[in-house]
């Protein structure tokens, strides 16, 4: 997409290890995500899915192996991390909107103070993305005045305003009511159809089937299975995967 | 068939009163007794403070002593000592102007329109600068007046405002250092905060005023007044740091993560995301701390400064007005009340203002 960046995979992970004290959260993870590819990561709670994507934008620091994002390796070089952080957007389970700012300010702050864009330009961009997530009329409200689904769509718009190359979704619908899940997933489907590179931790298997290029199943800090959605849902060989699928699809 | 629900008629104010205070004979009796007592107290107070009081200085102290009520003449005769302390009589207009400049500075910095770095710096620089030049003199044809002669309300306001101006930023620094990831920084800061908090303010003031000069070289000492202000700012910041830290703990961890994920730097996260929310959480306790600090300025008398309370003592302490101490203290209490009450109302205004966007 962007000719100034080196080609190659969007994210390349090799032998990734992560411990929390004595707890081994990620074990020798290998994963490569191409530009424009959509990955869905699922697995039981505590399996390391969130930790994995939080390592990609450095909210967690890995303690073994290598991660390269857009061709740049993540290490302790601060400038390096800042540069990469701007290219990776993230949407959280609990939205994490800034409650003391309006919806519009939430979307403008990072472009203005991080990317040093003029305010007028940042506002135009913000309004364009609010339009895209279908809540342009809420721009002047505060987050607390919106429903959960609307807040999550603002959070998506806020991340998009930085015009990232990669979007990470950390269980974006798991705290929402069913009718709001649909409105958030719709926005994510649109985003996918426009060619965004997306890595989504989610249990929305319908979404995975429709959008994902690959589905990854994790358990106990390992990638257990990795397959295109059709194969994943119909012919997975692994016992743990089948058990998990029967639990999430069972009802 | 349609069912019409009629709400019971709302009781009028009179019926409400009747129901609450005059429902049974015993209640009626108790209510009447309390009313009588209250009326008596109010009447006595009014009689003392207004009807039987002496307001003019023409009769001197003797006319006052003969009267049954309050002797406000003492205020009329001695208000200059109360407000300006030992400041030279002919120059007291400077002290009055200095008070005004500090009050204006405080009011301006309370207004949201001045909450940008440049404006607030300008207001504070101009306010304290003007105060200093007016009080100290020695330039622009103003005769020199040393800090030891400053006193009264002018001194109280100056100590309070400078304590807050130095103490507040220091408190934020201490709070940030205390939540540092590096244990040796956070532990050392914790030790400093807890150390300062475990000492009485009086001992800190005494140390800074009297003991410090023995430990510091001459050129680093500065005037006793500024050492005392530093001591009181340090004390203020130790308490305020814990208030700010409490406010920070009330901000969910997700807020900083979201800011990090958007690529914000440490100072951007602190300045734009963490502190605004932390200060909102900490506001009631912060106003509380300001109020306490304002009243604690009276402790500087221990190291020889005549702030407003000590000046009040001096106002009635000399000879002929010795009997009128109640009136002097009532007047000083009124001044304290005006400042502290405005502070509390301002806090309430801020809370309403910040309630916008509350979760």
Coordinates of C-alpha atoms in Angstrom, one line a residue:
Chain A
X1 CA 0.0 0.0 0.0
X2 CA 2.6 2.5 1.0
X3 CA 5.6 2.6 -1.3
X4 CA 7.9 4.3 1.3
X5 CA 7.9 1.2 3.4
X6 CA 9.9 -1.9 2.6
X7 CA 7.9 -4.8 1.2
X8 CA 7.6 -8.1 3.0
X9 CA 5.1 -9.2 5.6
X10 CA 3.2 -6.7 7.8
X11 CA 4.0 -8.6 10.9
X12 CA 6.7 -11.3 11.2
X13 CA 7.0 -13.2 14.5
X14 CA 9.6 -15.8 15.2
X15 CA 10.1 -18.0 18.3
X16 CA 8.2 -15.4 20.5
X17 CA 8.4 -16.1 24.3
X18 CA 6.7 -14.1 27.1
X19 CA 6.7 -14.8 30.8
X20 CA 4.7 -13.1 33.6
X21 CA 6.9 -14.1 36.6
X22 CA 6.9 -17.8 36.5
X23 CA 3.9 -18.1 34.2
X24 CA 4.8 -18.9 30.7
X25 CA 2.3 -16.8 28.7
X26 CA 3.6 -17.3 25.1
X27 CA 5.6 -20.3 24.0
X28 CA 7.7 -20.2 20.8
X29 CA 5.1 -18.4 18.7
X30 CA 5.8 -18.3 14.9
X31 CA 3.4 -16.2 12.9
X32 CA 3.6 -14.2 9.7
X33 CA 0.9 -11.8 8.5
X34 CA 0.9 -10.5 5.0
X35 CA -0.1 -7.0 4.1
X36 CA -3.9 -6.9 3.6
X37 CA -4.3 -10.2 5.3
X38 CA -7.1 -10.7 7.9
X39 CA -6.3 -13.0 10.8
X40 CA -8.7 -14.1 13.5
X41 CA -7.2 -15.5 16.7
X42 CA -9.4 -17.5 19.0
X43 CA -8.9 -19.8 22.0
X44 CA -10.0 -20.2 25.6
X45 CA -9.4 -17.4 28.1
X46 CA -5.8 -17.3 29.4
X47 CA -4.5 -18.9 26.2
X48 CA -2.3 -15.9 25.4
X49 CA -4.3 -14.4 22.5
X50 CA -4.4 -10.9 23.9
X51 CA -0.8 -11.0 25.1
X52 CA 0.2 -12.0 21.6
X53 CA -1.4 -9.0 19.9
X54 CA -0.3 -6.6 22.7
X55 CA 3.3 -7.6 22.0
X56 CA 2.8 -6.5 18.4
X57 CA 2.3 -2.9 19.4
X58 CA 4.6 -3.1 22.4
X59 CA 2.0 -2.8 25.1
X60 CA 3.8 -5.9 26.4
X61 CA 7.4 -6.5 26.0
X62 CA 8.5 -10.0 24.8
X63 CA 11.4 -11.7 26.4
X64 CA 12.4 -14.1 23.7
X65 CA 12.3 -14.4 20.0
X66 CA 11.8 -11.6 17.4
X67 CA 8.9 -9.5 16.2
X68 CA 9.2 -7.4 13.1
X69 CA 6.4 -5.0 12.2
X70 CA 6.5 -3.5 8.7
X71 CA 10.1 -4.6 8.4
X72 CA 11.3 -3.0 11.6
X73 CA 12.3 -5.2 14.5
X74 CA 10.8 -4.3 17.9
X75 CA 13.6 -3.9 20.4
X76 CA 14.5 -1.4 23.1
X77 CA 15.3 1.3 20.6
X78 CA 12.7 4.0 21.7
X79 CA 12.5 5.9 18.4
X80 CA 11.9 2.6 16.7
X81 CA 8.9 1.8 18.9
X82 CA 7.4 5.2 18.6
X83 CA 7.6 5.1 14.8
X84 CA 5.9 1.6 14.7
X85 CA 3.3 2.5 17.3
X86 CA 1.9 5.1 14.9
X87 CA 1.4 2.6 12.1
X88 CA -0.4 0.1 14.3
X89 CA -3.9 0.9 15.5
X90 CA -5.6 -0.9 18.4
X91 CA -9.2 -1.4 19.5
X92 CA -9.7 -2.6 23.1
X93 CA -12.3 -4.7 24.8
X94 CA -13.3 -1.9 27.1
X95 CA -13.1 0.8 24.4
X96 CA -10.8 3.0 26.5
X97 CA -12.1 6.3 25.1
X98 CA -10.8 9.4 26.9
X99 CA -13.8 10.4 29.1
X100 CA -12.8 14.0 29.5
X101 CA -12.8 14.7 25.7
X102 CA -15.6 14.8 23.2
X103 CA -15.9 12.2 20.5
X104 CA -14.3 14.6 18.1
X105 CA -11.5 15.4 20.4
X106 CA -10.9 11.7 21.0
X107 CA -10.4 11.3 17.3
X108 CA -8.3 14.4 16.8
X109 CA -5.8 14.4 19.7
X110 CA -3.4 11.8 18.4
X111 CA -3.1 13.1 14.8
X112 CA -2.6 16.6 16.2
X113 CA -0.1 16.0 19.0
X114 CA 1.6 12.8 17.7
X115 CA 1.5 13.3 13.9
X116 CA 1.6 17.1 14.2
X117 CA -1.3 17.6 11.8
X118 CA -3.0 21.0 11.6
X119 CA -6.2 21.0 13.7
X120 CA -8.4 21.8 10.7
X121 CA -7.0 18.9 8.7
X122 CA -7.3 16.5 11.8
X123 CA -10.9 17.6 12.2
X124 CA -11.8 16.9 8.6
X125 CA -10.2 13.4 8.9
X126 CA -11.9 12.8 12.2
X127 CA -15.4 13.7 10.8
X128 CA -14.7 11.5 7.7
X129 CA -14.0 8.5 9.9
X130 CA -16.9 9.2 12.2
X131 CA -19.0 9.1 9.0
X132 CA -17.5 5.9 8.0
X133 CA -18.3 4.2 11.4
X134 CA -21.8 5.7 11.0
X135 CA -22.0 8.1 13.9
X136 CA -21.1 11.6 12.5
X137 CA -23.9 13.1 14.5
X138 CA -22.3 12.2 17.8
X139 CA -19.1 14.2 17.3
X140 CA -19.8 16.8 20.0
X141 CA -20.9 14.3 22.7
X142 CA -18.9 12.8 25.5
X143 CA -18.2 9.1 25.4
X144 CA -20.3 8.5 28.5
X145 CA -23.4 9.7 26.6
X146 CA -23.0 6.9 24.0
X147 CA -24.1 3.3 24.0
X148 CA -21.4 0.6 24.2
X149 CA -21.6 -0.1 20.5
X150 CA -21.3 3.5 19.6
X151 CA -18.3 3.9 21.9
X152 CA -16.6 1.0 20.3
X153 CA -17.2 2.5 16.8
X154 CA -15.7 5.8 18.1
X155 CA -12.7 3.8 19.3
X156 CA -12.3 2.3 15.8
X157 CA -12.6 5.7 14.2
X158 CA -10.1 7.1 16.7
X159 CA -7.6 4.4 15.7
X160 CA -8.2 4.9 12.0
X161 CA -7.6 8.7 12.3
X162 CA -3.9 7.9 12.8
X163 CA -4.2 6.2 9.4
X164 CA -2.4 3.0 10.5
X165 CA -1.3 0.2 8.2
X166 CA -2.3 -2.5 10.6
X167 CA -5.3 -2.7 13.0
X168 CA -5.4 -4.9 16.1
X169 CA -8.7 -5.8 17.7
X170 CA -8.6 -7.2 21.2
X171 CA -12.0 -8.8 21.8
X172 CA -13.8 -5.7 20.5
X173 CA -17.4 -7.1 21.0
X174 CA -17.1 -9.2 24.1
X175 CA -18.6 -6.7 26.4
X176 CA -21.5 -5.6 24.1
X177 CA -25.1 -6.6 23.9
X178 CA -26.1 -8.7 20.9
X179 CA -27.7 -5.9 18.8
X180 CA -24.6 -3.8 19.3
X181 CA -22.2 -6.5 18.3
X182 CA -23.7 -6.4 14.8
X183 CA -23.1 -2.7 14.4
X184 CA -19.4 -3.1 15.4
X185 CA -18.8 -6.1 13.3
X186 CA -20.4 -4.4 10.3
X187 CA -17.8 -1.6 10.6
X188 CA -15.0 -4.2 10.8
X189 CA -16.3 -6.1 7.7
X190 CA -16.3 -2.8 5.8
X191 CA -12.8 -2.1 6.9
X192 CA -11.7 -5.6 5.9
X193 CA -13.2 -5.2 2.4
X194 CA -11.1 -2.1 1.9
X195 CA -7.9 -4.1 2.3
X196 CA -6.8 -3.2 5.9
X197 CA -4.4 -5.6 7.5
X198 CA -6.3 -6.9 10.5
X199 CA -5.5 -9.1 13.4
X200 CA -8.6 -9.8 15.5
X201 CA -8.9 -11.6 18.8
X202 CA -12.5 -12.6 18.8
X203 CA -15.0 -15.4 19.4
X204 CA -17.3 -14.1 16.7
X205 CA -17.0 -17.2 14.5
X206 CA -19.5 -15.8 11.9
X207 CA -17.2 -12.9 11.4
X208 CA -14.2 -15.3 11.1
X209 CA -16.0 -17.3 8.5
X210 CA -16.9 -14.2 6.5
X211 CA -13.8 -12.2 6.7
X212 CA -10.7 -14.1 7.8
X213 CA -8.0 -15.4 5.5
X214 CA -6.7 -17.6 8.3
X215 CA -8.1 -18.6 11.7
X216 CA -5.6 -19.3 14.5
X217 CA -6.4 -21.3 17.5
X218 CA -4.3 -20.8 20.6
X219 CA -4.2 -22.7 23.8
X220 CA -1.8 -22.5 26.8
X221 CA 0.4 -20.0 25.1
X222 CA 0.9 -22.0 21.9
X223 CA -0.5 -21.8 18.4
X224 CA -2.3 -25.2 18.2
X225 CA -3.9 -24.9 14.8
X226 CA -3.8 -22.5 11.9
X227 CA -6.1 -22.9 8.8
X228 CA -8.3 -21.1 6.4
X229 CA -11.8 -20.7 7.9
X230 CA -13.6 -23.4 5.9
X231 CA -11.0 -26.0 6.8
X232 CA -10.8 -24.7 10.4
X233 CA -14.5 -25.1 11.1
X234 CA -15.1 -28.3 9.2
X235 CA -12.1 -30.5 9.3
X236 CA -9.8 -29.5 12.2
X237 CA -7.8 -32.5 13.4
X238 CA -6.8 -31.3 16.8
X239 CA -8.7 -32.5 19.8
X240 CA -8.4 -29.2 21.7
X241 CA -9.6 -27.2 18.7
X242 CA -12.6 -29.5 18.2
X243 CA -13.5 -29.2 21.9
X244 CA -13.3 -25.4 21.8
X245 CA -15.3 -25.2 18.6
X246 CA -18.1 -27.3 20.1
X247 CA -18.2 -24.9 23.0
X248 CA -18.4 -21.7 21.1
X249 CA -20.6 -23.1 18.2
X250 CA -22.6 -25.4 20.4
X251 CA -25.3 -22.9 21.3
Chain B
X1 CA -63.3 1.1 31.5
X2 CA -60.6 3.5 32.0
X3 CA -58.9 3.7 35.3
X4 CA -57.8 7.1 36.3
X5 CA -55.0 7.3 38.8
X6 CA -54.9 10.5 40.8
X7 CA -51.8 11.4 42.6
X8 CA -52.3 12.4 46.3
X9 CA -52.3 16.2 46.5
X10 CA -48.8 17.5 47.3
X11 CA -48.6 19.0 50.8
X12 CA -48.2 22.7 50.9
X13 CA -45.2 24.2 52.7
X14 CA -47.3 25.0 55.8
X15 CA -48.8 21.5 56.0
X16 CA -45.3 20.1 55.6
X17 CA -44.1 22.2 58.5
X18 CA -47.0 21.2 60.6
X19 CA -46.5 17.5 59.9
X20 CA -42.8 17.6 60.7
X21 CA -42.7 19.8 63.8
X22 CA -46.2 20.1 65.3
X23 CA -47.7 16.7 64.9
X24 CA -48.2 15.9 68.6
X25 CA -48.5 18.1 71.7
X26 CA -45.0 17.0 72.9
X27 CA -43.5 17.8 69.5
X28 CA -45.2 21.1 69.5
X29 CA -43.8 21.9 72.9
X30 CA -40.2 20.9 72.0
X31 CA -40.4 22.9 68.7
X32 CA -41.6 26.0 70.6
X33 CA -38.8 25.7 73.2
X34 CA -36.2 25.3 70.5
X35 CA -37.6 28.2 68.6
X36 CA -37.5 30.4 71.6
X37 CA -33.9 29.5 72.4
X38 CA -32.8 30.2 68.8
X39 CA -34.6 33.5 68.8
X40 CA -32.9 34.5 72.0
X41 CA -29.5 33.7 70.7
X42 CA -30.0 35.5 67.5
X43 CA -31.4 38.5 69.4
X44 CA -28.5 38.6 71.8
X45 CA -26.0 38.3 68.9
X46 CA -27.7 41.1 66.9
X47 CA -27.9 43.3 70.0
X48 CA -24.2 42.8 70.7
X49 CA -23.0 43.2 67.2
X50 CA -25.3 45.9 65.9
X51 CA -27.9 47.6 68.2
X52 CA -25.7 48.2 71.3
X53 CA -22.4 48.4 69.4
X54 CA -20.1 51.4 69.0
X55 CA -18.9 52.0 65.5
X56 CA -17.2 55.4 65.7
X57 CA -13.8 56.3 67.1
X58 CA -14.8 59.7 68.3
X59 CA -15.4 58.6 72.0
X60 CA -12.1 56.6 72.1
X61 CA -11.8 53.4 74.0
X62 CA -13.7 54.8 77.0
X63 CA -17.0 55.3 75.1
X64 CA -16.6 51.7 74.0
X65 CA -16.0 50.3 77.4
X66 CA -19.1 52.0 78.7
X67 CA -21.3 50.5 75.9
X68 CA -23.1 47.2 76.4
X69 CA -22.4 45.9 72.9
X70 CA -19.5 45.3 70.6
X71 CA -16.7 47.8 70.2
X72 CA -16.1 48.0 66.5
X73 CA -14.2 51.2 67.1
X74 CA -11.2 49.0 67.6
X75 CA -11.4 47.9 64.0
X76 CA -11.8 51.4 62.8
X77 CA -8.8 52.5 64.9
X78 CA -6.6 49.6 64.2
X79 CA -7.5 48.0 60.9
X80 CA -4.3 49.1 59.3
X81 CA -2.2 47.1 61.8
X82 CA -4.4 44.0 61.2
X83 CA -4.2 44.3 57.4
X84 CA -0.6 45.5 57.0
X85 CA 1.2 44.6 60.2
X86 CA 4.4 46.6 60.9
X87 CA 4.6 47.9 57.3
X88 CA 5.6 51.6 57.4
X89 CA 2.4 53.7 57.8
X90 CA 3.0 56.1 54.9
X91 CA 3.8 53.2 52.5
X92 CA 0.8 51.0 53.4
X93 CA -1.0 51.9 50.2
X94 CA 1.7 49.7 48.5
X95 CA 0.8 46.8 50.8
X96 CA -2.9 47.3 49.9
X97 CA -2.1 47.3 46.2
X98 CA 0.1 44.2 46.6
X99 CA -2.9 42.4 48.2
X100 CA -5.0 43.4 45.3
X101 CA -2.4 42.1 42.8
X102 CA -2.3 38.7 44.6
X103 CA -6.1 38.5 44.7
X104 CA -6.4 39.4 41.1
X105 CA -3.8 36.9 40.1
X106 CA -5.6 34.2 42.0
X107 CA -8.9 35.0 40.5
X108 CA -7.5 35.2 37.0
X109 CA -5.7 31.8 37.4
X110 CA -9.0 30.3 38.5
X111 CA -10.7 31.2 35.2
X112 CA -10.6 28.5 32.5
X113 CA -9.8 31.2 29.9
X114 CA -6.3 31.5 31.5
X115 CA -5.5 27.7 31.6
X116 CA -2.9 27.7 28.9
X117 CA 0.8 27.4 29.7
X118 CA 1.7 30.9 28.4
X119 CA -1.2 32.8 29.9
X120 CA -0.9 31.2 33.4
X121 CA 2.8 31.8 33.4
X122 CA 2.2 35.4 32.4
X123 CA -0.5 35.9 35.1
X124 CA 1.7 34.3 37.8
X125 CA 4.9 36.1 36.7
X126 CA 3.1 39.5 36.6
X127 CA 1.2 38.9 39.9
X128 CA 4.1 37.8 42.0
X129 CA 6.5 40.3 40.3
X130 CA 4.1 43.2 41.0
X131 CA 3.7 42.1 44.6
X132 CA 7.4 41.8 45.1
X133 CA 8.2 45.2 43.6
X134 CA 5.4 47.0 45.5
X135 CA 6.2 45.4 48.9
X136 CA 10.0 45.5 48.7
X137 CA 10.5 48.8 46.9
X138 CA 14.0 50.2 46.4
X139 CA 13.1 50.8 42.7
X140 CA 10.9 53.3 40.8
X141 CA 11.3 55.8 43.7
X142 CA 9.6 53.5 46.2
X143 CA 11.4 53.5 49.5
X144 CA 12.9 50.1 50.5
X145 CA 11.0 48.0 53.0
X146 CA 12.7 44.8 54.1
X147 CA 10.8 41.5 54.4
X148 CA 10.9 41.6 58.2
X149 CA 8.5 44.6 58.1
X150 CA 6.0 42.8 55.9
X151 CA 2.9 41.7 57.7
X152 CA -0.9 41.3 58.1
X153 CA -3.2 40.2 55.3
X154 CA -0.6 41.0 52.7
X155 CA 1.9 38.6 54.2
X156 CA -0.7 35.9 54.8
X157 CA -1.9 36.0 51.1
X158 CA 1.7 36.1 49.8
X159 CA 2.8 33.0 51.9
X160 CA -0.4 31.1 50.9
X161 CA -0.2 31.9 47.2
X162 CA 3.6 31.2 46.8
X163 CA 3.3 28.0 48.9
X164 CA 0.7 26.7 46.4
X165 CA 2.5 28.0 43.3
X166 CA 5.7 26.1 44.4
X167 CA 4.0 23.3 46.2
X168 CA 1.6 22.2 43.6
X169 CA 4.0 21.5 40.7
X170 CA 6.3 19.9 43.2
X171 CA 3.4 17.7 44.4
X172 CA 2.8 16.5 40.8
X173 CA 6.5 15.8 40.3
X174 CA 6.6 13.8 43.5
X175 CA 3.4 11.9 42.6
X176 CA 4.9 11.0 39.2
X177 CA 8.2 9.9 40.7
X178 CA 6.4 7.8 43.2
X179 CA 4.7 5.7 40.5
X180 CA 8.0 5.3 38.6
X181 CA 8.8 1.8 37.3
X182 CA 12.3 2.0 38.9
X183 CA 12.0 0.9 42.5
X184 CA 14.9 3.0 43.7
X185 CA 13.1 6.1 42.5
X186 CA 9.7 5.3 43.7
X187 CA 10.9 4.1 47.1
X188 CA 13.1 7.1 47.7
X189 CA 10.3 9.4 46.7
X190 CA 7.9 7.5 49.0
X191 CA 10.5 7.9 51.8
X192 CA 10.7 11.7 51.3
X193 CA 6.9 12.1 51.2
X194 CA 6.4 10.0 54.3
X195 CA 9.3 11.7 56.1
X196 CA 7.9 15.2 55.5
X197 CA 4.4 14.1 56.4
X198 CA 5.6 12.6 59.7
X199 CA 7.0 16.0 60.9
X200 CA 4.8 18.7 62.4
X201 CA 4.7 21.8 60.2
X202 CA 6.0 23.9 63.0
X203 CA 9.2 21.9 63.2
X204 CA 9.7 22.2 59.5
X205 CA 9.2 26.0 59.5
X206 CA 11.5 26.3 62.5
X207 CA 14.2 24.2 60.7
X208 CA 14.0 26.2 57.5
X209 CA 14.0 29.5 59.3
X210 CA 16.5 29.0 62.1
X211 CA 18.6 25.8 61.5
X212 CA 19.1 25.9 57.8
X213 CA 21.3 29.1 57.8
X214 CA 23.9 27.1 59.8
X215 CA 24.0 24.4 57.1
X216 CA 24.0 26.6 54.0
X217 CA 26.6 29.0 52.7
X218 CA 25.7 32.6 52.9
X219 CA 24.9 33.1 49.2
X220 CA 22.4 30.2 49.2
X221 CA 20.4 31.3 52.3
X222 CA 18.1 34.0 50.9
X223 CA 15.8 35.8 53.3
X224 CA 14.1 34.0 56.1
X225 CA 10.7 34.6 54.5
X226 CA 11.6 32.7 51.4
X227 CA 13.1 29.8 53.3
X228 CA 9.9 29.6 55.3
X229 CA 7.8 29.6 52.1
X230 CA 10.0 26.8 50.8
X231 CA 9.5 24.8 53.9
X232 CA 5.7 25.3 53.9
X233 CA 5.7 24.4 50.1
X234 CA 7.6 21.2 50.8
X235 CA 5.0 20.3 53.5
X236 CA 2.1 21.2 51.2
X237 CA 3.6 19.1 48.4
X238 CA 4.0 16.0 50.5
X239 CA 0.3 15.9 51.3
X240 CA -0.8 17.1 47.9
X241 CA 1.4 14.5 46.2
X242 CA -0.5 11.7 47.9
X243 CA -3.8 13.3 46.9
X244 CA -2.6 13.5 43.3
X245 CA -1.4 9.9 43.4
X246 CA -4.8 8.8 44.7
X247 CA -6.4 10.6 41.8
X248 CA -4.1 8.8 39.4
X249 CA -4.9 5.5 40.8
X250 CA -8.6 6.2 40.0
X251 CA -7.7 6.4 36.3
X252 CA -8.1 3.0 34.7
X253 CA -5.0 1.4 33.3
X254 CA -6.7 1.2 29.9
X255 CA -6.5 5.0 29.5
X256 CA -2.7 5.0 29.4
X257 CA -2.7 1.9 27.2
X258 CA -5.0 3.6 24.7
X259 CA -2.7 6.6 24.7
X260 CA 0.3 4.4 24.2
X261 CA -1.4 2.6 21.3
X262 CA -2.0 5.9 19.6
X263 CA 1.7 6.6 19.8
X264 CA 1.7 9.3 22.5
X265 CA 4.9 10.0 24.3
X266 CA 5.3 9.7 28.1
X267 CA 4.7 13.5 28.7
X268 CA 1.8 13.6 26.2
X269 CA 0.2 10.7 28.1
X270 CA 0.8 12.4 31.5
X271 CA -0.3 15.9 30.4
X272 CA -3.2 15.1 28.1
X273 CA -4.7 11.8 29.5
X274 CA -3.6 11.0 33.0
X275 CA -3.4 14.3 34.8
X276 CA -6.6 15.8 33.6
X277 CA -8.5 12.8 34.8
X278 CA -6.5 12.4 38.0
X279 CA -7.0 16.1 38.9
X280 CA -10.7 15.6 38.4
X281 CA -10.7 12.7 40.8
X282 CA -8.6 14.5 43.3
X283 CA -10.4 17.8 43.2
X284 CA -12.4 17.6 46.5
X285 CA -9.4 16.6 48.5
X286 CA -7.3 19.2 46.7
X287 CA -9.6 22.0 47.7
X288 CA -9.5 20.6 51.2
X289 CA -5.7 20.8 51.2
X290 CA -5.8 24.4 49.9
X291 CA -8.2 25.4 52.7
X292 CA -6.0 23.8 55.4
X293 CA -2.9 25.5 54.0
X294 CA -4.5 28.9 54.0
X295 CA -5.3 28.5 57.7
X296 CA -1.9 27.0 58.5
X297 CA -0.2 30.2 57.3
X298 CA -0.9 31.5 60.8
X299 CA 1.9 29.2 62.1
X300 CA 4.6 31.4 60.6
X301 CA 4.3 33.6 63.7
X302 CA 6.4 30.9 65.4
X303 CA 9.4 32.1 63.4
X304 CA 8.6 35.8 63.9
X305 CA 6.4 36.8 61.0
X306 CA 3.4 39.0 61.7
X307 CA 0.7 37.4 59.4
X308 CA -2.9 38.5 59.9
X309 CA -3.6 36.6 63.1
X310 CA -0.4 37.8 64.9
X311 CA -1.1 41.4 63.6
X312 CA -4.5 41.1 65.1
X313 CA -2.9 40.2 68.5
X314 CA -0.7 43.3 68.1
X315 CA -3.8 45.4 67.2
X316 CA -5.5 44.9 70.5
X317 CA -2.4 44.1 72.6
X318 CA -1.2 47.6 73.1
X319 CA -2.7 49.5 76.0
X320 CA -6.1 51.1 75.6
X321 CA -7.8 48.5 73.3
X322 CA -6.9 45.5 75.4
X323 CA -10.5 44.7 76.3
X324 CA -11.7 44.5 72.7
X325 CA -10.0 41.2 71.6
X326 CA -13.3 39.5 70.8
X327 CA -14.1 42.1 68.2
X328 CA -10.6 41.9 66.6
X329 CA -10.9 38.1 66.4
X330 CA -14.4 38.3 65.0
X331 CA -13.0 40.6 62.3
X332 CA -10.1 38.3 61.5
X333 CA -12.5 35.3 61.4
X334 CA -14.6 37.2 58.9
X335 CA -11.6 37.8 56.7
X336 CA -10.6 34.1 56.9
X337 CA -14.2 33.2 56.1
X338 CA -14.4 35.3 53.0
X339 CA -11.3 33.7 51.5
X340 CA -11.9 30.1 52.5
X341 CA -15.6 30.3 51.6
X342 CA -14.8 31.6 48.2
X343 CA -12.3 28.8 47.8
X344 CA -14.9 26.2 48.7
X345 CA -17.4 27.8 46.3
X346 CA -14.8 27.8 43.5
X347 CA -14.2 24.1 44.2
X348 CA -17.9 23.4 43.9
X349 CA -18.0 25.3 40.6
X350 CA -15.1 23.3 39.3
X351 CA -16.7 20.1 40.2
X352 CA -19.9 21.1 38.3
X353 CA -17.8 22.1 35.4
X354 CA -15.8 18.9 35.3
X355 CA -18.9 16.8 35.8
X356 CA -19.4 17.1 32.0
X357 CA -18.5 13.8 30.5
X358 CA -18.5 12.0 33.9
X359 CA -18.8 8.3 33.6

